[in-house]
Short mmCIF file of C-alpha atoms in Angstrom, two decimals:
data_model
loop_
_atom_site.label_atom_id
_atom_site.label_comp_id
_atom_site.label_asym_id
_atom_site.label_seq_id
_atom_site.Cartn_x
_atom_site.Cartn_y
_atom_site.Cartn_z
CA UNK A 747 -1.81 105.11 -0.95
CA UNK A 748 -0.14 103.21 1.90
CA UNK A 749 -1.18 100.22 4.04
CA UNK A 750 -2.72 102.19 6.97
CA UNK A 751 -4.67 104.61 4.50
CA UNK A 752 -6.17 101.54 2.85
CA UNK A 753 -6.86 99.92 6.18
CA UNK A 754 -8.60 103.21 7.32
CA UNK A 755 -10.46 103.33 4.23
CA UNK A 756 -12.08 99.92 4.78
CA UNK A 757 -12.37 100.40 8.41
CA UNK A 758 -10.21 97.47 9.16
CA UNK A 759 -6.69 96.98 10.93
CA UNK A 760 -3.76 97.25 9.12
CA UNK A 761 -2.79 93.76 10.23
CA UNK A 762 -6.21 92.41 8.88
CA UNK A 763 -5.46 94.25 5.66
CA UNK A 764 -1.88 92.93 5.53
CA UNK A 765 -2.97 89.28 6.09
CA UNK A 766 -5.96 89.46 3.75
CA UNK A 767 -3.51 90.68 0.87
CA UNK A 768 -1.09 87.83 1.69
CA UNK A 769 -3.62 85.09 1.56
CA UNK A 770 -3.85 84.10 5.12
CA UNK A 771 -6.36 81.41 5.60
CA UNK A 772 -7.74 82.65 8.89
CA UNK A 773 -9.00 85.80 7.20
CA UNK A 774 -12.56 85.53 5.98
CA UNK A 775 -12.90 85.14 2.50
CA UNK A 776 -15.44 87.91 1.93
CA UNK A 777 -12.98 90.21 3.77
CA UNK A 778 -10.03 89.09 1.60
CA UNK A 779 -11.99 89.64 -1.65
CA UNK A 780 -13.16 93.19 -0.35
CA UNK A 781 -9.56 94.05 0.46
CA UNK A 782 -8.23 92.78 -2.65
CA UNK A 783 -10.80 94.68 -4.74
CA UNK A 784 -10.06 98.07 -2.79
CA UNK A 785 -6.21 97.44 -3.33
CA UNK A 786 -6.75 97.02 -6.93
CA UNK A 787 -9.08 100.23 -7.20
CA UNK A 788 -6.79 102.56 -5.36
CA UNK A 789 -3.71 100.98 -6.80
CA UNK A 790 -2.15 100.05 -3.63
CA UNK A 791 0.76 97.53 -3.85
CA UNK A 792 2.72 96.07 -0.81
CA UNK A 793 6.27 96.94 -0.61
CA UNK A 794 7.86 93.51 -1.76
CA UNK A 795 11.16 94.03 0.13
CA UNK A 796 9.62 94.86 3.27
CA UNK A 797 7.31 92.07 2.87
CA UNK A 798 9.98 89.52 2.28
CA UNK A 799 12.06 90.87 5.15
CA UNK A 800 9.13 90.68 7.61
CA UNK A 801 7.86 87.04 6.50
CA UNK A 802 11.31 85.47 5.61
CA UNK A 803 9.77 84.31 2.34
CA UNK A 804 10.72 85.25 -1.15
CA UNK A 805 6.92 85.31 -2.38
CA UNK A 806 8.10 83.44 -5.60
CA UNK A 807 7.20 80.10 -7.08
CA UNK A 808 9.53 78.35 -9.27
CA UNK A 809 9.05 76.26 -12.28
CA UNK A 810 12.03 74.11 -13.79
CA UNK A 811 11.54 72.99 -17.16
CA UNK A 812 14.36 70.53 -18.56
CA UNK A 813 15.37 70.76 -22.25
CA UNK A 814 15.28 67.31 -23.89
CA UNK A 815 14.15 65.67 -27.19
CA UNK A 816 10.54 65.99 -25.81
CA UNK A 817 9.67 69.47 -24.98
CA UNK A 818 7.39 70.36 -21.91
CA UNK A 819 7.27 74.30 -23.27
CA UNK A 820 4.18 74.19 -25.35
CA UNK A 821 0.96 75.76 -25.59
CA UNK A 822 -0.43 73.39 -22.84
CA UNK A 823 1.99 74.66 -20.64
CA UNK A 824 1.39 78.32 -21.41
CA UNK A 825 -2.24 77.61 -20.69
CA UNK A 826 -1.46 76.21 -17.39
CA UNK A 827 0.90 79.41 -16.53
CA UNK A 828 -1.66 81.68 -17.41
CA UNK A 829 -4.10 80.14 -14.87
CA UNK A 830 -1.40 79.94 -12.23
CA UNK A 831 -0.12 83.71 -13.05
CA UNK A 832 -3.67 84.81 -12.23
CA UNK A 833 -3.45 83.39 -8.75
CA UNK A 834 0.12 84.67 -8.07
CA UNK A 835 -0.77 88.19 -8.90
CA UNK A 836 -3.85 88.18 -6.86
CA UNK A 837 -1.92 86.68 -3.80
CA UNK A 838 1.24 88.93 -4.15
CA UNK A 839 3.63 86.11 -5.84
CA UNK A 840 6.13 86.30 -8.57
CA UNK A 841 7.29 83.30 -10.55
CA UNK A 842 10.58 82.10 -11.85
CA UNK A 843 10.81 79.77 -14.87
CA UNK A 844 14.24 77.94 -15.04
CA UNK A 845 14.80 76.30 -18.45
CA UNK A 846 17.69 73.86 -18.06
CA UNK A 847 19.35 70.81 -19.78
CA UNK A 848 17.57 67.77 -18.64
CA UNK A 849 20.94 66.44 -16.85
CA UNK A 850 20.89 69.78 -14.96
CA UNK A 851 17.40 69.53 -13.77
CA UNK A 852 18.07 68.26 -10.18
CA UNK A 853 20.86 70.72 -9.69
CA UNK A 854 18.38 73.34 -10.83
CA UNK A 855 16.28 72.50 -7.58
CA UNK A 856 19.14 72.25 -5.49
CA UNK A 857 20.16 76.02 -6.29
CA UNK A 858 16.77 77.44 -5.86
CA UNK A 859 16.88 76.00 -2.19
CA UNK A 860 20.40 76.93 -1.61
CA UNK A 861 19.82 80.62 -2.77
CA UNK A 862 16.34 80.96 -1.24
CA UNK A 863 15.04 81.92 -4.65
CA UNK A 864 11.61 80.44 -4.15
CA UNK A 865 9.02 79.54 -1.48
CA UNK A 866 7.94 76.33 -3.48
CA UNK A 867 7.65 74.85 -6.76
CA UNK A 868 5.07 73.29 -9.13
CA UNK A 869 6.41 70.01 -10.75
CA UNK A 870 5.23 69.45 -14.30
CA UNK A 871 4.87 66.24 -16.38
CA UNK A 872 5.62 63.48 -13.83
CA UNK A 873 6.94 60.36 -15.06
CA UNK A 874 5.77 56.83 -13.79
CA UNK A 875 8.65 56.85 -11.25
CA UNK A 876 9.49 60.46 -10.84
CA UNK A 877 12.71 61.12 -8.85
CA UNK A 878 11.93 64.85 -8.38
CA UNK A 879 9.25 63.96 -5.72
CA UNK A 880 11.99 62.22 -3.64
CA UNK A 881 14.49 64.99 -4.21
CA UNK A 882 12.04 67.77 -3.17
CA UNK A 883 10.89 65.97 -0.06
CA UNK A 884 14.76 65.74 0.84
CA UNK A 885 15.19 69.18 0.18
CA UNK A 886 12.03 70.27 2.23
CA UNK A 887 10.90 72.51 -0.21
CA UNK A 888 7.07 72.79 -0.69
CA UNK A 889 5.82 71.62 -4.13
CA UNK A 890 2.56 70.36 -5.87
CA UNK A 891 2.67 68.14 -8.61
CA UNK A 892 0.45 68.72 -11.70
CA UNK A 893 -0.19 65.05 -12.09
CA UNK A 894 0.91 61.81 -10.28
CA UNK A 895 3.38 59.12 -10.38
CA UNK A 896 2.87 55.58 -9.22
CA UNK A 897 3.88 55.68 -5.32
CA UNK A 898 1.30 56.01 -2.62
CA UNK A 899 -0.71 59.16 -3.44
CA UNK A 900 -0.88 60.02 0.25
CA UNK A 901 2.84 60.98 0.22
CA UNK A 902 2.77 64.22 -1.40
CA UNK A 903 0.67 67.06 -2.92
CA UNK A 904 -0.85 66.78 -6.17
CA UNK A 905 -3.88 67.70 -8.73
CA UNK A 906 -4.50 65.24 -11.45
CA UNK A 907 -7.19 64.48 -13.91
CA UNK A 908 -8.58 60.99 -13.81
CA UNK A 909 -6.86 59.86 -17.07
CA UNK A 910 -7.75 56.19 -16.85
CA UNK A 911 -11.40 56.87 -16.37
CA UNK A 912 -11.59 59.75 -19.11
CA UNK A 913 -10.15 57.28 -21.67
CA UNK A 914 -12.17 54.35 -20.45
CA UNK A 915 -15.29 56.45 -20.92
CA UNK A 916 -14.22 57.49 -24.47
CA UNK A 917 -13.55 53.88 -25.46
CA UNK A 918 -16.93 52.63 -24.15
CA UNK A 919 -18.40 55.42 -25.92
CA UNK A 920 -17.28 54.15 -29.25
CA UNK A 921 -17.86 50.45 -28.33
CA UNK A 922 -21.28 51.51 -27.62
CA UNK A 923 -21.62 52.62 -31.36
CA UNK A 924 -20.56 49.36 -32.61
CA UNK A 925 -16.91 49.98 -33.07
CA UNK A 926 -14.38 47.24 -32.61
CA UNK A 927 -11.18 48.33 -34.39
CA UNK A 928 -10.19 51.43 -32.14
CA UNK A 929 -6.93 52.86 -32.30
CA UNK A 930 -5.28 55.04 -29.52
CA UNK A 931 -2.84 57.84 -30.47
CA UNK A 932 -1.10 58.69 -26.99
CA UNK A 933 1.50 60.58 -25.30
CA UNK A 934 4.91 59.38 -24.32
CA UNK A 935 4.10 56.45 -21.91
CA UNK A 936 7.03 57.01 -19.53
CA UNK A 937 4.81 59.92 -18.56
CA UNK A 938 2.30 58.68 -16.03
CA UNK A 939 -0.80 60.58 -17.82
CA UNK A 940 -0.37 58.54 -20.90
CA UNK A 941 0.36 55.36 -19.05
CA UNK A 942 -2.94 55.81 -17.26
CA UNK A 943 -4.89 56.63 -20.58
CA UNK A 944 -3.45 53.72 -22.16
CA UNK A 945 -4.77 51.62 -19.23
CA UNK A 946 -8.34 52.99 -19.32
CA UNK A 947 -8.49 52.27 -23.04
CA UNK A 948 -7.08 48.59 -22.51
CA UNK A 949 -9.39 48.02 -19.68
CA UNK A 950 -12.68 49.10 -21.85
CA UNK A 951 -11.66 46.74 -24.42
CA UNK A 952 -10.98 44.02 -22.17
CA UNK A 953 -14.22 44.43 -20.16
CA UNK A 954 -16.24 44.21 -23.43
CA UNK A 955 -14.37 41.32 -24.68
CA UNK A 956 -12.60 43.13 -27.71
CA UNK A 957 -9.10 41.87 -28.38
CA UNK A 958 -6.22 44.32 -27.72
CA UNK A 959 -4.18 45.08 -31.10
CA UNK A 960 -0.87 46.77 -30.27
CA UNK A 961 -0.87 47.61 -34.14
CA UNK A 962 -3.56 50.14 -33.20
CA UNK A 963 -1.68 51.93 -30.43
CA UNK A 964 1.19 54.73 -31.02
CA UNK A 965 2.58 56.64 -28.37
CA UNK A 966 4.81 59.91 -29.09
CA UNK A 967 4.97 63.53 -28.72
CA UNK A 968 1.39 65.11 -28.89
CA UNK A 969 1.87 66.97 -32.07
CA UNK A 970 -0.10 67.04 -35.27
CA UNK A 971 2.20 64.93 -37.17
CA UNK A 972 1.74 62.00 -34.76
CA UNK A 973 -2.04 62.03 -35.94
CA UNK A 974 -1.34 62.58 -39.73
CA UNK A 975 1.43 60.04 -39.94
CA UNK A 976 -0.07 57.37 -37.90
CA UNK A 977 -3.44 57.71 -39.43
CA UNK A 978 -2.27 57.33 -42.98
CA UNK A 979 -0.23 54.35 -41.88
CA UNK A 980 -3.25 52.57 -40.26
CA UNK A 981 -5.67 53.73 -43.00
CA UNK A 982 -3.45 51.81 -45.74
CA UNK A 983 -3.69 48.58 -43.78
CA UNK A 984 -6.04 45.48 -44.79
CA UNK A 985 -7.96 45.96 -41.49
CA UNK A 986 -7.98 49.63 -40.33
CA UNK A 987 -9.49 51.13 -37.42
CA UNK A 988 -13.10 52.53 -37.56
CA UNK A 989 -12.44 54.87 -34.71
CA UNK A 990 -9.40 56.70 -33.27
CA UNK A 991 -9.01 58.11 -29.86
CA UNK A 992 -6.39 60.88 -29.50
CA UNK A 993 -4.45 62.20 -26.27
CA UNK A 994 -4.67 65.88 -27.66
CA UNK A 995 -6.68 67.95 -30.03
CA UNK A 996 -3.47 68.89 -31.86
CA UNK A 997 -3.11 65.16 -32.70
CA UNK A 998 -6.75 64.93 -33.55
CA UNK A 999 -6.37 67.74 -36.06
CA UNK A 1000 -3.51 65.55 -37.96
CA UNK A 1001 -5.97 62.68 -38.10
CA UNK A 1002 -8.46 64.94 -39.49
CA UNK A 1003 -5.94 66.22 -42.28
CA UNK A 1004 -5.13 62.63 -42.92
CA UNK A 1005 -8.80 61.27 -43.49
CA UNK A 1006 -9.65 64.46 -45.42
CA UNK A 1007 -7.00 63.47 -47.91
CA UNK A 1008 -8.46 60.34 -48.32
CA UNK A 1009 -11.84 61.61 -48.87
CA UNK A 1010 -13.26 60.21 -45.68
CA UNK A 1011 -15.87 62.27 -43.51
CA UNK A 1012 -15.42 62.09 -39.52
CA UNK A 1013 -18.59 60.95 -37.90
CA UNK A 1014 -19.63 59.05 -41.22
CA UNK A 1015 -16.74 57.10 -42.40
CA UNK A 1016 -14.39 57.13 -39.32
CA UNK A 1017 -15.10 58.50 -35.67
CA UNK A 1018 -12.63 60.60 -33.68
CA UNK A 1019 -12.63 61.26 -29.97
CA UNK A 1020 -9.98 63.50 -28.48
CA UNK A 1021 -8.76 64.92 -25.19
CA UNK A 1022 -8.77 68.57 -25.59
CA UNK A 1023 -7.74 70.20 -22.47
CA UNK A 1024 -10.34 72.92 -23.06
CA UNK A 1025 -7.71 75.29 -24.49
CA UNK A 1026 -8.76 78.93 -24.91
CA UNK A 1027 -6.46 79.34 -27.87
CA UNK A 1028 -7.99 76.33 -29.76
CA UNK A 1029 -11.50 75.97 -29.22
CA UNK A 1030 -13.41 72.94 -30.16
CA UNK A 1031 -15.88 74.07 -32.69
CA UNK A 1032 -18.89 76.21 -32.01
CA UNK A 1033 -22.43 75.62 -30.70
CA UNK A 1034 -21.77 71.89 -31.86
CA UNK A 1035 -18.20 70.88 -31.20
CA UNK A 1036 -16.24 69.69 -34.07
CA UNK A 1037 -14.63 66.69 -32.08
CA UNK A 1038 -16.36 64.65 -29.34
CA UNK A 1039 -13.82 65.05 -26.50
CA UNK A 1040 -13.10 64.34 -22.98
CA UNK A 1041 -12.49 67.84 -21.41
CA UNK A 1042 -10.60 69.13 -18.38
CA UNK A 1043 -9.35 72.79 -18.15
CA UNK A 1044 -5.59 73.08 -18.04
CA UNK A 1045 -5.90 76.86 -17.01
CA UNK A 1046 -8.12 75.72 -14.19
CA UNK A 1047 -5.52 73.32 -13.32
CA UNK A 1048 -3.12 76.14 -13.05
CA UNK A 1049 -5.15 78.22 -10.87
CA UNK A 1050 -5.70 75.46 -8.57
CA UNK A 1051 -2.37 74.23 -8.21
CA UNK A 1052 -1.04 77.74 -7.41
CA UNK A 1053 -3.89 78.05 -4.76
CA UNK A 1054 -2.88 74.57 -3.40
CA UNK A 1055 0.87 75.43 -3.28
CA UNK A 1056 0.59 78.93 -1.69
CA UNK A 1057 -1.97 77.48 1.12
CA UNK A 1058 0.74 74.86 2.06
CA UNK A 1059 3.48 77.43 2.07
CA UNK A 1060 1.30 79.75 4.20
CA UNK A 1061 0.11 77.11 6.60
CA UNK A 1062 1.64 75.67 9.75
CA UNK A 1063 0.12 72.38 8.71
CA UNK A 1064 1.95 71.06 5.65
CA UNK A 1065 -0.02 67.99 5.34
CA UNK A 1066 -0.22 66.79 1.63
CA UNK A 1067 -3.19 68.12 -0.45
CA UNK A 1068 -4.70 65.97 -3.19
CA UNK A 1069 -7.45 66.42 -5.99
CA UNK A 1070 -8.63 64.22 -8.62
CA UNK A 1071 -10.75 65.75 -11.38
CA UNK A 1072 -13.14 63.99 -13.39
CA UNK A 1073 -13.02 64.98 -17.16
CA UNK A 1074 -16.39 66.01 -19.17
CA UNK A 1075 -17.37 64.00 -22.23
CA UNK A 1076 -18.75 66.37 -24.85
CA UNK A 1077 -20.38 64.82 -27.94
CA UNK A 1078 -19.44 66.50 -31.20
CA UNK A 1079 -19.56 65.85 -34.98
CA UNK A 1080 -16.62 63.67 -35.12
CA UNK A 1081 -18.18 60.37 -33.91
CA UNK A 1082 -21.08 58.09 -35.22
CA UNK A 1083 -22.07 54.41 -35.69
CA UNK A 1084 -19.36 51.96 -37.02
CA UNK A 1085 -19.37 51.86 -40.90
CA UNK A 1086 -19.95 48.60 -42.51
CA UNK A 1087 -17.46 47.06 -45.09
CA UNK A 1088 -15.33 50.17 -45.68
CA UNK A 1089 -11.74 49.57 -46.88
CA UNK A 1090 -9.36 52.54 -47.09
CA UNK A 1091 -6.35 52.62 -49.44
#
């Protein structure tokens, strides 16, 4: 089936059908949905070469991932890409993943622009002061940041979870249960999300008059050994924590392994709260979640970042777009009142 036949079937003009399939914002959302559904049903696919020649665009989105000692290629990135990929396919875009040495990351962006390989990029894992934002603005390449850095937020397009508030709420929840020795197992704090989570944790303690103890804070790659090793170390101390907050469910599983080896039960002997990113491949228990958790869908973030970027690419108005999502707090079996007089050896 060609474009004219699809348009005739839908009783629409070929121009309207083409614009609907290409995601033009002036096409009514119901019309766009009807056209997309019909294209799937009848197996219509636009000629990508003709489409690119007609629009002057590649209809491709870029993702540049640096190879370093701290990998961004992980299950969370895969979950993000699953969400973004759903939107790319619906709106007729492809994606390019460039995995490069960390020292060559800037050159990778320049090459994408010079070769006109992509119409825009999504930036992952922003640092506190991220040079990539300045570089992409200089290159004039449309982009959306999954996260934020510390510059004025009106200057570029981003989608972020309110990391500070999520970890302030988690800490407040434990304080309300009577805990005062609360540990934080965080991501690498040169990343802005981790710095904001640390700030929320510290703000909650300060607001309630609880002393901040740096010995209860660990920051490293968010993997299971961080939870296991740091928990064993803290619980061997004379003044151990009674509660632990982690920045990833993978870290929380390490905490659970360490406490289990010591014969401790989460929710009774020690409390655990995690941020779990609502990962489809690692669900947090059944009807009653295993962990009390702050939750924000990383797959949903992938979908929305893709939508924002394509709207910017396809619009004459390229004003920055911003979205700040609030995390949910789900109470699970891993938290309970502060135990009295326990010592862990």
